[in-house]
Amino acid sequence: MTDTPPDANAADRRLLRTTVNGIARQELVEPRMLLSDFLRRTLHLTGTHVGCAHGVCGCCTVLVDGATARACLTFAVQVQDREVQSVEGLGEDPIAAALRASFHECHALQCGYCTPGFLMAARQLLSETPEPDEETIRVALSGNICRCTGYVNIVRAVRHAADSLAAARDQQQGLSDAR
Amino acid sequence: MPGNAPFRHIGRPMPRTEDARLLAGGAAFVDDLPELPGTLHMACMRSPVAHGRIREIDTSGALGLPGVHAVLTGAELGDRIAPMVADRDKAGFRETRRDILPADTVRFVGDTIAVVLADDPYVAEDALSLIVADIEELEPVVAIDAALADGAVLVHPEIGDNIPFSIAQTTEGFEAAFAAAAAVVSDVFTSTRLAGVAMEPRGCVAQVDVGLDSLTLWSSTQVPHLLRLAIAELLDWPESRLRVIAPDVGGGFGPKAHVYPEEILCAYLARRHGRPVKWIGDRQDDFLTTTHARDSRFAVEMALSADGDILAVRNHVDVNIGAYACFPFGANAEAGGGAIYMPGAYRFAHYDFRARSVMTHTAPAGVYRGVAAPVAHFAFEGLLDRAARKLGLDPLALRRRNLLRPDEYPHVNAAGIRSDGGSHHECLERALAAIDHDGFRAAQPADRRIGGRLVGIGVACITEHTGQGASRYRTRGLLRVPGMEGATVRIESDGNVSVAISQSTQGQGHLTAFAQVVAESLGVDPEQITVSEGDTALSPFGSGTFASRGAVIAGGAAYRASQEVAAKIRRIAAHHLEVAEGDIELVEGHARLKGVRQMALSLREIAGIAHSLDPRALPEGEEYGLEARRFYDPPGVVLSNAVHAACVSIDTDTGQVRVERYVVAHDCGRIINPLIVAGQVHGGVAQGLGQALMEGVHYDETGQLLTTQLLDYIVPLAADVPDIALCHVETPSSDTLLGIKGAGEGGVIGAVPAIALAVNDALAGRGAMVSRLPLSPEYILSLMTMPAPGR
Amino acid sequence: MRPASFRHHPARSVDEALTLLASEDEDARILAGGQSLVPLMNLRMAQPSALIDINGCDDLGRIDEAGGWIEFGARVRQREGELSTAVRARLPMVAAALELNGHPATRHRGTICGTLAHADPSAELPAVAVALGAEMVLRRQGACRIVPAEAFFLGALETCIEPGEMLAAVRFPVQPARAGWGLAETGLRRHDLALAGIAVAMLPAGVTRICAFGITPEPLRLPTLEAAADDLPRSGGTPATQARIAEALAADLEGADLVDTLHASARYRQQVTATLAARALADARQRASQETAT
C-alpha cells in the first residue's frame, strides 16, 4: 500500500525482508497481514487470487521456498528470509512453461480465476512425479477448486505437459548420447 | 452465407485469445484493478437473524475506530435510495420491494443492516465487530410448507400471502386423456437449495467524477447494461452519466446476473463521499447473500398407455425463492421455468401444470445455470424409470418409443414451445455406442454387484432452452429483461478491427468466438480482431450473458454488424476496382475480385478511403467511417438437445456414489468453436454432478445458514469428476442466424438426471428409486436397506 | 475474512518460545503451520491476543529416532513426515494418515503437532496416535510432562494443553516387524474430511488397538471390538462377521456423545464405522501376515 492509514496498529509494524519472484523486498507490515494481501496489495502482484480465505479453494496457492502453500493461510511475517514465487514469477520455469502451453492448447481454463493456483499445484506434482497417471493427477489437484472446466481439460493438460516435458528430456538425452 | 457455404473460421477449434494474460497472472478481475487514490473500503454488517425488526443500531464504537471514515444504516439513509422492484402487479404476479439497506425489517440472515467505509479492508472488518445491533427477533418461515400454511408468517405482508408468483395451465382434453391411461406413475421430486460458487466472489468499485457527477462502476457482473439501468432508477441518476464495466469476471453461472444491494451502495456512497468506494465480497458474504437456487419440489404424475406411450403429464412445482424477488428476473424464473422446461425431448400432447414461487426468510434465490431444467428433467426421467418398471418395459425401449423423431419437427410441445428441430434419436444412439451400453449391460450382473460395489448405467435425454429473445421474455412476464443483444463492428482508420458486444464474459471465450464470427464476414484472421465486452460506454445496449444466449444472440448481432460492414467494404472496393459488388470477395485482409490476387484493395486502404486518409475518395453517397451497430433479437427460443450417459458405482458399505464413465452426445446447432463448446459441456456436467451427489445449502429451522464455508458447502473436486467424452451432432437451426443454438446449460441439465438414473439402475432389485437431491451417501445407504415398496 | 490484530512474537528456540508464552496472557497461541488456526482467525472465530511464532525454532524441526521411538518436533511439517523414509518404513500408518490430511499445499506448511493440537474430530492423525500409543510431550517454562495420546484429546477442538503450555513434540513407538495396521475412512467426496474412520494397530503379541474418528468429538478407543478382534474370522466382510463387529461397536458406543451433523447423522456414522472397521481389520491382518512372510 502506498498510503499509510492512521490506524491504531501502525506502531506494531514489522520490517519484513523476503524475496518475491527473485527480487529482494523490504516492507513494513502489520503482523496480521496475510501473505495474499502482501502480494496483492503491497506488491501489486494480483495474479494470486483469493477464492475463500479459509484454505479450501486453492486459488491463492503460491510457492514458499519452492513448495506450494496457501497464501491466505500464511502471514506475511512467516515468509521472513524466505523465497516466495507467485504466478508472475514462473516465467522461466520449464515445468510452468510447459503447463501454460498445455493449458492454452487443451482449453484448460475458462474464467481463469483459479488458474494460477492450478498451475502451482500441477507444477508441484510434475516436479515430484514427472510422469503421473490420471488418478495421481486427480488426487494431486484435489486441493484446488475449479468451477468452470469440470477439471476434464485441466487433467488432460497436465498429462499433456508431462508428455511434452518427457519428450524434451528424451530429446536432451538423445543429444547428449549422440555427443 | 448460412447454409452450405464452407466456413473458414466458424467451426474451428481455435485456442482462445483470452488465455495468455490469464496464464501469466496478468488478468484484471475487479479486485486486481489498481487501487484508485483515496479508495474507501466498504464492509457490510449482515443481519444475524432471519426475521426481525431493527430497534437500534449503535455505530458509535465503529465510528471511533481510527481509519473508519463513515458508517451508514438504513435509518440514516432514509429514502435516498429507492427500493428495488423486480415485478409489477399483473396477472399471476405481485409486486414486492427490496430495501437496499433495510431500516425496519430484516428478512434473511445476510440482509445488510449497516455498512462501514474505512481506509483499509482490515480496519473495515474490525469496525463491523464494534457495531451493536438491537433487533427484535420475529418468527421466521424457512421452508415451503411452513410458508404455505394457513396463518403463516408473511415475508411481505402487503401481498397477503407468501406467493408472489403463480401460474397454471391445462391443455384441452387433459382430464380425458389422463383418465384413459392404462397406467399412472407419480412421485414427488425435491432438490436441495444450491449456491453457484463462482470462484471469484462478487465485488465492485465505484468512482465518481464530482465535477461531472458521472459514475464509473466496475463490477463482477453478468449484466452490465441492466446494472446501469438499475443504478439509474434507484439513484435517480441519468444513464448518460453512468458507465458500468464488467472487467474479467471469475465465473458467473447465473447468480452474477442479478443486481445486488452492494453495487447500488457503492455507487451511492462514492457519490456521497466524493471518493472511490470498493467492496470485495468474501466467501462467507457469497454464501450468505449471493442468490441461491433450486430449492424446489416437483409433484409429478405421468399417464401412459399399456404400450408405453406418454399420454399426459401433470406437474405441480413449488419453488422457495427466499426473501426477495431479484432484479431483473423477478419472482418467476425458476417456477415458470420448472413448468415450461419439462416437456423436452419426449412427445406428449396433454400437460397440466401449476407453478408457484414461495417466499421465505432465506437468502433470495434466482437463476443458476440450467435454472429449473435439471430438476424438471430429473423428475421426468425419474417417472419414465418408474413407468418402465410398472409396465414391465425396458427403460431404453420406453424412451426410444417416446422420443420425438426428426420428421415431427417443427414441433410445438404441450407447453406451447415451438422448436425447429431435435436430433434425439441420433444423439441417443451415439451416446449409447460411445459408452458401450451393450457391453456394460452384458458385463453387469443381474444383482448389479461387482465386488463391494453396485454398478449402474443411466441415460437421460434432455433439451435446453437457449437464445431466448424479447418475445419470449415478454410472454414469460420478465419485463426487465430486454432479450436482444447488440454489437458494434468498426474498422479503424488503419484497417484493424474493433468489435464491442453488449454482453460480458465470465470465461465462456466470447472474445475468441465472436472474433471468429466477425472474421468470417470480413475475411481477416480472428487474432487480428479486438473484441471488447462488458463496458456500457463502448457497446450497444443489451441484456447480458445468461440463459445460453451469448453465441446465439450476441453472435447473431456480431454477424449482422460485420455483414453490414463487409457490404460497405465491397461497395468501396467495387467502386475503385471498377467491378461489380457481387464479384468482390473478402479474404486474407483484402477485398478483391474473386480469384484475382492482383485486383485487390487491402482493408487498410479501404479504411483509409473511408476515413478520408487516402487520395481516393469514397463513392458518392457513402458515409464516412466503416462501422455498423446492429442488434439481434431471435424469434422465441431455440432448443438444443443432448443425451447424457453415465456409469456409476456405489460403495455398498458407505453408500458413496462414484461416477465412473461419462458420455455426452449433444446438438447445439452450428458450432462456432468446438473447444469452447466442449468446455461449456464439461463444466456443466461437473456442476450437475455436484447437484446430483453432494451440493446443498442448508438452513436450520430458525433460518440460520449452516453452510457458510467451502468445508460445509462441498463442490466436486478433480477426483470426483471423470473424464467426459463428447459427440457433437450439428443440426443448424433454421430459426437463428448462422443456425447457432446455445450450449451453456445442457451440461448441467443432463448430468443431474443421467447420474440419478444410473443410481436407480445400480439400486435395481432393491425396490428403491431416488427422488431427492443430492444423492448423499447416507440417503443412498438408506435406500439400499429399505424394503421394496409394494408399488 | 481477515484476521483481527494480535501481538506477534517470533521465537528462535523452544526455550525462547516457552519464555514468550509464559509472558503472554491466556489467549496467546502457538503459531506453527497455521493451517488450522489461520482459517479460524480469518473467520474471526479465533482471536488470539498473541501468537508465539515457532517457525524460526530449528530445534523443533527435527524427526528423531531413538530408543524405539520416532519423535516429531513441533515444527515438523506434515509433508516432511509423510515423505520421511524412516516414517514410511517404521510408522507406515502415520505416513498414510498424513497423506489423507489436507492437500500437499497445506501439508507443506501444516505441522504434525499442529493437527494433533487442533484436535479436529474428523482428523486421522489423532486416532492414529491413540491406536499406536503415541505420547505427547507438553512443555511449559521450566516444566515438562508426557501425556499418552489417549488422555490428550478431550473433545472437539479440545485437548489437555493448558495455558502457558505447548505441544513441543509427539513421539510414536516404532512399529515392530510383523505388526499390522489398517486405516479406513469415508467422506462425502473421494478426498474429503472423514465422516467416519477407523485406525487399527495390530501388534505381534496379539494386542490389537482400535480407534475410531469422526463419530465422536474425540478419537475413541474401542475396547470391546479390540477384545473381539482376535476371534473374528480372518476373512472379513461376511454378514456374520459384520454383525459381530456391529455388536461390539454398539457396546463401545454405549452412552457416547455421537457426532450428528447435516452431512451425516450419528446413525449413519455408526453404521459405516462398523463396515470400515471390518475393512481396516482385514487390511491390518493382511499386512501382519505379509510382514511375517518377509
PDB file of N, CA and C in Angstrom, chain B residues 103-172:
ATOM      1  N   ALA B 103     -34.237  -0.400   6.939  1.00  0.00           N
ATOM      2  CA  ALA B 103     -34.243   0.415   8.159  1.00  0.00           C
ATOM      3  C   ALA B 103     -35.114  -0.219   9.236  1.00  0.00           C
ATOM      4  N   ASP B 104     -36.099  -0.998   8.822  1.00  0.00           N
ATOM      5  CA  ASP B 104     -37.058  -1.536   9.788  1.00  0.00           C
ATOM      6  C   ASP B 104     -37.001  -3.055   9.896  1.00  0.00           C
ATOM      7  N   THR B 105     -37.257  -3.715   8.778  1.00  0.00           N
ATOM      8  CA  THR B 105     -37.438  -5.163   8.825  1.00  0.00           C
ATOM      9  C   THR B 105     -36.291  -5.873   8.119  1.00  0.00           C
ATOM     10  N   VAL B 106     -35.731  -6.862   8.797  1.00  0.00           N
ATOM     11  CA  VAL B 106     -34.762  -7.726   8.118  1.00  0.00           C
ATOM     12  C   VAL B 106     -35.456  -9.034   7.789  1.00  0.00           C
ATOM     13  N   ARG B 107     -35.108  -9.585   6.611  1.00  0.00           N
ATOM     14  CA  ARG B 107     -35.871 -10.730   6.100  1.00  0.00           C
ATOM     15  C   ARG B 107     -35.034 -11.972   5.853  1.00  0.00           C
ATOM     16  N   PHE B 108     -33.740 -11.894   6.034  1.00  0.00           N
ATOM     17  CA  PHE B 108     -32.936 -13.132   5.999  1.00  0.00           C
ATOM     18  C   PHE B 108     -31.609 -12.872   6.684  1.00  0.00           C
ATOM     19  N   VAL B 109     -30.988 -13.961   7.118  1.00  0.00           N
ATOM     20  CA  VAL B 109     -29.654 -13.857   7.707  1.00  0.00           C
ATOM     21  C   VAL B 109     -28.721 -13.479   6.563  1.00  0.00           C
ATOM     22  N   GLY B 110     -28.293 -12.233   6.576  1.00  0.00           N
ATOM     23  CA  GLY B 110     -27.486 -11.748   5.462  1.00  0.00           C
ATOM     24  C   GLY B 110     -28.013 -10.438   4.903  1.00  0.00           C
ATOM     25  N   ASP B 111     -29.241 -10.091   5.239  1.00  0.00           N
ATOM     26  CA  ASP B 111     -29.741  -8.773   4.870  1.00  0.00           C
ATOM     27  C   ASP B 111     -28.745  -7.746   5.429  1.00  0.00           C
ATOM     28  N   THR B 112     -28.443  -6.728   4.639  1.00  0.00           N
ATOM     29  CA  THR B 112     -27.434  -5.770   5.089  1.00  0.00           C
ATOM     30  C   THR B 112     -28.071  -4.747   6.013  1.00  0.00           C
ATOM     31  N   ILE B 113     -27.489  -4.566   7.194  1.00  0.00           N
ATOM     32  CA  ILE B 113     -28.098  -3.618   8.128  1.00  0.00           C
ATOM     33  C   ILE B 113     -27.209  -2.405   8.393  1.00  0.00           C
ATOM     34  N   ALA B 114     -25.948  -2.477   8.013  1.00  0.00           N
ATOM     35  CA  ALA B 114     -25.076  -1.307   8.146  1.00  0.00           C
ATOM     36  C   ALA B 114     -23.862  -1.527   7.263  1.00  0.00           C
ATOM     37  N   VAL B 115     -23.302  -0.429   6.786  1.00  0.00           N
ATOM     38  CA  VAL B 115     -22.045  -0.555   6.041  1.00  0.00           C
ATOM     39  C   VAL B 115     -21.015   0.399   6.626  1.00  0.00           C
ATOM     40  N   VAL B 116     -19.773  -0.050   6.562  1.00  0.00           N
ATOM     41  CA  VAL B 116     -18.643   0.718   7.070  1.00  0.00           C
ATOM     42  C   VAL B 116     -17.787   1.147   5.890  1.00  0.00           C
ATOM     43  N   LEU B 117     -17.293   2.365   5.936  1.00  0.00           N
ATOM     44  CA  LEU B 117     -16.274   2.791   4.979  1.00  0.00           C
ATOM     45  C   LEU B 117     -14.995   3.070   5.754  1.00  0.00           C
ATOM     46  N   ALA B 118     -13.908   2.428   5.329  1.00  0.00           N
ATOM     47  CA  ALA B 118     -12.646   2.607   6.048  1.00  0.00           C
ATOM     48  C   ALA B 118     -11.510   2.680   5.039  1.00  0.00           C
ATOM     49  N   ASP B 119     -10.359   3.130   5.550  1.00  0.00           N
ATOM     50  CA  ASP B 119      -9.218   3.301   4.664  1.00  0.00           C
ATOM     51  C   ASP B 119      -8.579   1.982   4.260  1.00  0.00           C
ATOM     52  N   ASP B 120      -8.901   0.927   5.007  1.00  0.00           N
ATOM     53  CA  ASP B 120      -8.189  -0.322   4.830  1.00  0.00           C
ATOM     54  C   ASP B 120      -9.188  -1.456   5.065  1.00  0.00           C
ATOM     55  N   PRO B 121      -9.111  -2.519   4.279  1.00  0.00           N
ATOM     56  CA  PRO B 121     -10.106  -3.596   4.443  1.00  0.00           C
ATOM     57  C   PRO B 121     -10.022  -4.300   5.803  1.00  0.00           C
ATOM     58  N   TYR B 122      -8.841  -4.362   6.394  1.00  0.00           N
ATOM     59  CA  TYR B 122      -8.731  -4.972   7.725  1.00  0.00           C
ATOM     60  C   TYR B 122      -9.489  -4.123   8.753  1.00  0.00           C
ATOM     61  N   VAL B 123      -9.287  -2.818   8.659  1.00  0.00           N
ATOM     62  CA  VAL B 123      -9.943  -1.922   9.614  1.00  0.00           C
ATOM     63  C   VAL B 123     -11.460  -1.936   9.402  1.00  0.00           C
ATOM     64  N   ALA B 124     -11.879  -2.014   8.137  1.00  0.00           N
ATOM     65  CA  ALA B 124     -13.324  -2.063   7.862  1.00  0.00           C
ATOM     66  C   ALA B 124     -13.942  -3.269   8.565  1.00  0.00           C
ATOM     67  N   GLU B 125     -13.233  -4.384   8.519  1.00  0.00           N
ATOM     68  CA  GLU B 125     -13.763  -5.586   9.169  1.00  0.00           C
ATOM     69  C   GLU B 125     -13.711  -5.449  10.699  1.00  0.00           C
ATOM     70  N   ASP B 126     -12.638  -4.810  11.194  1.00  0.00           N
ATOM     71  CA  ASP B 126     -12.574  -4.544  12.642  1.00  0.00           C
ATOM     72  C   ASP B 126     -13.800  -3.741  13.084  1.00  0.00           C
ATOM     73  N   ALA B 127     -14.158  -2.773  12.252  1.00  0.00           N
ATOM     74  CA  ALA B 127     -15.248  -1.865  12.632  1.00  0.00           C
ATOM     75  C   ALA B 127     -16.577  -2.606  12.752  1.00  0.00           C
ATOM     76  N   LEU B 128     -16.770  -3.609  11.884  1.00  0.00           N
ATOM     77  CA  LEU B 128     -18.037  -4.351  11.932  1.00  0.00           C
ATOM     78  C   LEU B 128     -18.279  -4.932  13.318  1.00  0.00           C
ATOM     79  N   SER B 129     -17.194  -5.393  13.948  1.00  0.00           N
ATOM     80  CA  SER B 129     -17.380  -6.040  15.250  1.00  0.00           C
ATOM     81  C   SER B 129     -17.702  -5.023  16.343  1.00  0.00           C
ATOM     82  N   LEU B 130     -17.585  -3.754  16.034  1.00  0.00           N
ATOM     83  CA  LEU B 130     -17.886  -2.719  17.036  1.00  0.00           C
ATOM     84  C   LEU B 130     -19.289  -2.138  16.879  1.00  0.00           C
ATOM     85  N   ILE B 131     -20.004  -2.586  15.860  1.00  0.00           N
ATOM     86  CA  ILE B 131     -21.382  -2.118  15.674  1.00  0.00           C
ATOM     87  C   ILE B 131     -22.303  -2.981  16.532  1.00  0.00           C
ATOM     88  N   VAL B 132     -23.187  -2.331  17.258  1.00  0.00           N
ATOM     89  CA  VAL B 132     -24.112  -3.075  18.116  1.00  0.00           C
ATOM     90  C   VAL B 132     -25.519  -2.924  17.553  1.00  0.00           C
ATOM     91  N   ALA B 133     -26.076  -4.056  17.142  1.00  0.00           N
ATOM     92  CA  ALA B 133     -27.416  -4.019  16.554  1.00  0.00           C
ATOM     93  C   ALA B 133     -28.425  -4.587  17.546  1.00  0.00           C
ATOM     94  N   ASP B 134     -29.457  -3.805  17.803  1.00  0.00           N
ATOM     95  CA  ASP B 134     -30.544  -4.263  18.669  1.00  0.00           C
ATOM     96  C   ASP B 134     -31.722  -4.593  17.754  1.00  0.00           C
ATOM     97  N   ILE B 135     -31.966  -5.871  17.583  1.00  0.00           N
ATOM     98  CA  ILE B 135     -33.002  -6.314  16.654  1.00  0.00           C
ATOM     99  C   ILE B 135     -34.003  -7.183  17.397  1.00  0.00           C
ATOM    100  N   GLU B 136     -35.266  -6.824  17.287  1.00  0.00           N
ATOM    101  CA  GLU B 136     -36.317  -7.652  17.881  1.00  0.00           C
ATOM    102  C   GLU B 136     -36.544  -8.854  16.978  1.00  0.00           C
ATOM    103  N   GLU B 137     -36.287 -10.021  17.513  1.00  0.00           N
ATOM    104  CA  GLU B 137     -36.376 -11.219  16.692  1.00  0.00           C
ATOM    105  C   GLU B 137     -37.828 -11.626  16.500  1.00  0.00           C
ATOM    106  N   LEU B 138     -38.210 -11.873  15.268  1.00  0.00           N
ATOM    107  CA  LEU B 138     -39.572 -12.295  14.955  1.00  0.00           C
ATOM    108  C   LEU B 138     -39.535 -13.720  14.413  1.00  0.00           C
ATOM    109  N   GLU B 139     -40.704 -14.338  14.416  1.00  0.00           N
ATOM    110  CA  GLU B 139     -40.768 -15.724  13.948  1.00  0.00           C
ATOM    111  C   GLU B 139     -40.518 -15.781  12.432  1.00  0.00           C
ATOM    112  N   PRO B 140     -39.617 -16.638  12.013  1.00  0.00           N
ATOM    113  CA  PRO B 140     -39.379 -16.744  10.570  1.00  0.00           C
ATOM    114  C   PRO B 140     -40.134 -17.910   9.933  1.00  0.00           C
ATOM    115  N   VAL B 141     -40.306 -17.841   8.611  1.00  0.00           N
ATOM    116  CA  VAL B 141     -40.694 -19.042   7.858  1.00  0.00           C
ATOM    117  C   VAL B 141     -39.510 -19.412   6.989  1.00  0.00           C
ATOM    118  N   VAL B 142     -39.164 -20.672   6.966  1.00  0.00           N
ATOM    119  CA  VAL B 142     -37.927 -21.077   6.304  1.00  0.00           C
ATOM    120  C   VAL B 142     -38.193 -22.032   5.137  1.00  0.00           C
ATOM    121  N   ALA B 143     -39.153 -22.919   5.330  1.00  0.00           N
ATOM    122  CA  ALA B 143     -39.392 -23.949   4.314  1.00  0.00           C
ATOM    123  C   ALA B 143     -40.704 -23.697   3.583  1.00  0.00           C
ATOM    124  N   ILE B 144     -40.858 -24.342   2.436  1.00  0.00           N
ATOM    125  CA  ILE B 144     -42.015 -24.127   1.570  1.00  0.00           C
ATOM    126  C   ILE B 144     -43.332 -24.386   2.317  1.00  0.00           C
ATOM    127  N   ASP B 145     -43.415 -25.533   2.967  1.00  0.00           N
ATOM    128  CA  ASP B 145     -44.691 -25.893   3.597  1.00  0.00           C
ATOM    129  C   ASP B 145     -45.083 -24.913   4.691  1.00  0.00           C
ATOM    130  N   ALA B 146     -44.088 -24.493   5.463  1.00  0.00           N
ATOM    131  CA  ALA B 146     -44.388 -23.525   6.522  1.00  0.00           C
ATOM    132  C   ALA B 146     -44.886 -22.218   5.918  1.00  0.00           C
ATOM    133  N   ALA B 147     -44.312 -21.834   4.803  1.00  0.00           N
ATOM    134  CA  ALA B 147     -44.700 -20.564   4.184  1.00  0.00           C
ATOM    135  C   ALA B 147     -46.075 -20.643   3.546  1.00  0.00           C
ATOM    136  N   LEU B 148     -46.495 -21.863   3.168  1.00  0.00           N
ATOM    137  CA  LEU B 148     -47.795 -22.026   2.525  1.00  0.00           C
ATOM    138  C   LEU B 148     -48.914 -22.309   3.531  1.00  0.00           C
ATOM    139  N   ALA B 149     -48.526 -22.605   4.781  1.00  0.00           N
ATOM    140  CA  ALA B 149     -49.522 -22.998   5.772  1.00  0.00           C
ATOM    141  C   ALA B 149     -50.489 -21.840   6.078  1.00  0.00           C
ATOM    142  N   ASP B 150     -51.707 -22.217   6.483  1.00  0.00           N
ATOM    143  CA  ASP B 150     -52.677 -21.187   6.902  1.00  0.00           C
ATOM    144  C   ASP B 150     -52.088 -20.406   8.057  1.00  0.00           C
ATOM    145  N   GLY B 151     -52.231 -19.117   8.003  1.00  0.00           N
ATOM    146  CA  GLY B 151     -51.757 -18.290   9.099  1.00  0.00           C
ATOM    147  C   GLY B 151     -50.244 -18.169   9.163  1.00  0.00           C
ATOM    148  N   ALA B 152     -49.573 -18.523   8.083  1.00  0.00           N
ATOM    149  CA  ALA B 152     -48.109 -18.441   8.081  1.00  0.00           C
ATOM    150  C   ALA B 152     -47.669 -16.992   8.268  1.00  0.00           C
ATOM    151  N   VAL B 153     -46.542 -16.837   8.918  1.00  0.00           N
ATOM    152  CA  VAL B 153     -45.909 -15.522   8.991  1.00  0.00           C
ATOM    153  C   VAL B 153     -45.630 -15.072   7.559  1.00  0.00           C
ATOM    154  N   LEU B 154     -45.897 -13.803   7.257  1.00  0.00           N
ATOM    155  CA  LEU B 154     -45.724 -13.326   5.887  1.00  0.00           C
ATOM    156  C   LEU B 154     -44.396 -12.585   5.738  1.00  0.00           C
ATOM    157  N   VAL B 155     -43.696 -12.895   4.660  1.00  0.00           N
ATOM    158  CA  VAL B 155     -42.413 -12.244   4.398  1.00  0.00           C
ATOM    159  C   VAL B 155     -42.644 -10.815   3.923  1.00  0.00           C
ATOM    160  N   HIS B 156     -43.628 -10.651   3.057  1.00  0.00           N
ATOM    161  CA  HIS B 156     -44.038  -9.318   2.610  1.00  0.00           C
ATOM    162  C   HIS B 156     -45.550  -9.207   2.846  1.00  0.00           C
ATOM    163  N   PRO B 157     -45.940  -8.726   4.037  1.00  0.00           N
ATOM    164  CA  PRO B 157     -47.363  -8.757   4.389  1.00  0.00           C
ATOM    165  C   PRO B 157     -48.257  -8.060   3.361  1.00  0.00           C
ATOM    166  N   GLU B 158     -47.710  -7.093   2.630  1.00  0.00           N
ATOM    167  CA  GLU B 158     -48.573  -6.327   1.725  1.00  0.00           C
ATOM    168  C   GLU B 158     -49.161  -7.173   0.599  1.00  0.00           C
ATOM    169  N   ILE B 159     -48.584  -8.346   0.313  1.00  0.00           N
ATOM    170  CA  ILE B 159     -49.171  -9.145  -0.769  1.00  0.00           C
ATOM    171  C   ILE B 159     -50.153 -10.198  -0.241  1.00  0.00           C
ATOM    172  N   GLY B 160     -50.322 -10.261   1.073  1.00  0.00           N
ATOM    173  CA  GLY B 160     -51.400 -11.080   1.621  1.00  0.00           C
ATOM    174  C   GLY B 160     -51.074 -12.545   1.811  1.00  0.00           C
ATOM    175  N   ASP B 161     -50.094 -13.056   1.130  1.00  0.00           N
ATOM    176  CA  ASP B 161     -49.640 -14.434   1.352  1.00  0.00           C
ATOM    177  C   ASP B 161     -48.150 -14.471   1.019  1.00  0.00           C
ATOM    178  N   ASN B 162     -47.601 -15.660   0.887  1.00  0.00           N
ATOM    179  CA  ASN B 162     -46.172 -15.761   0.560  1.00  0.00           C
ATOM    180  C   ASN B 162     -45.952 -16.218  -0.878  1.00  0.00           C
ATOM    181  N   ILE B 163     -46.940 -15.923  -1.740  1.00  0.00           N
ATOM    182  CA  ILE B 163     -46.862 -16.419  -3.117  1.00  0.00           C
ATOM    183  C   ILE B 163     -46.853 -15.237  -4.094  1.00  0.00           C
ATOM    184  N   PRO B 164     -45.682 -14.721  -4.419  1.00  0.00           N
ATOM    185  CA  PRO B 164     -45.623 -13.556  -5.306  1.00  0.00           C
ATOM    186  C   PRO B 164     -45.842 -13.904  -6.771  1.00  0.00           C
ATOM    187  N   PHE B 165     -45.771 -15.189  -7.088  1.00  0.00           N
ATOM    188  CA  PHE B 165     -45.988 -15.582  -8.483  1.00  0.00           C
ATOM    189  C   PHE B 165     -46.661 -16.937  -8.531  1.00  0.00           C
ATOM    190  N   SER B 166     -47.680 -17.049  -9.347  1.00  0.00           N
ATOM    191  CA  SER B 166     -48.243 -18.366  -9.600  1.00  0.00           C
ATOM    192  C   SER B 166     -48.822 -18.403 -11.003  1.00  0.00           C
ATOM    193  N   ILE B 167     -48.795 -19.565 -11.569  1.00  0.00           N
ATOM    194  CA  ILE B 167     -49.287 -19.725 -12.941  1.00  0.00           C
ATOM    195  C   ILE B 167     -49.843 -21.143 -13.051  1.00  0.00           C
ATOM    196  N   ALA B 168     -50.883 -21.295 -13.856  1.00  0.00           N
ATOM    197  CA  ALA B 168     -51.438 -22.626 -14.081  1.00  0.00           C
ATOM    198  C   ALA B 168     -51.957 -22.685 -15.507  1.00  0.00           C
ATOM    199  N   GLN B 169     -51.852 -23.865 -16.093  1.00  0.00           N
ATOM    200  CA  GLN B 169     -52.291 -24.019 -17.475  1.00  0.00           C
ATOM    201  C   GLN B 169     -52.594 -25.486 -17.728  1.00  0.00           C
ATOM    202  N   THR B 170     -53.644 -25.740 -18.456  1.00  0.00           N
ATOM    203  CA  THR B 170     -54.021 -27.121 -18.756  1.00  0.00           C
ATOM    204  C   THR B 170     -54.404 -27.217 -20.222  1.00  0.00           C
ATOM    205  N   THR B 171     -53.885 -28.215 -20.884  1.00  0.00           N
ATOM    206  CA  THR B 171     -54.274 -28.385 -22.288  1.00  0.00           C
ATOM    207  C   THR B 171     -55.706 -28.896 -22.363  1.00  0.00           C
ATOM    208  N   GLU B 172     -56.359 -28.568 -23.430  1.00  0.00           N
ATOM    209  CA  GLU B 172     -57.738 -29.001 -23.618  1.00  0.00           C
ATOM    210  C   GLU B 172     -57.783 -30.517 -23.777  1.00  0.00           C
TER     211      GLU B 172
END
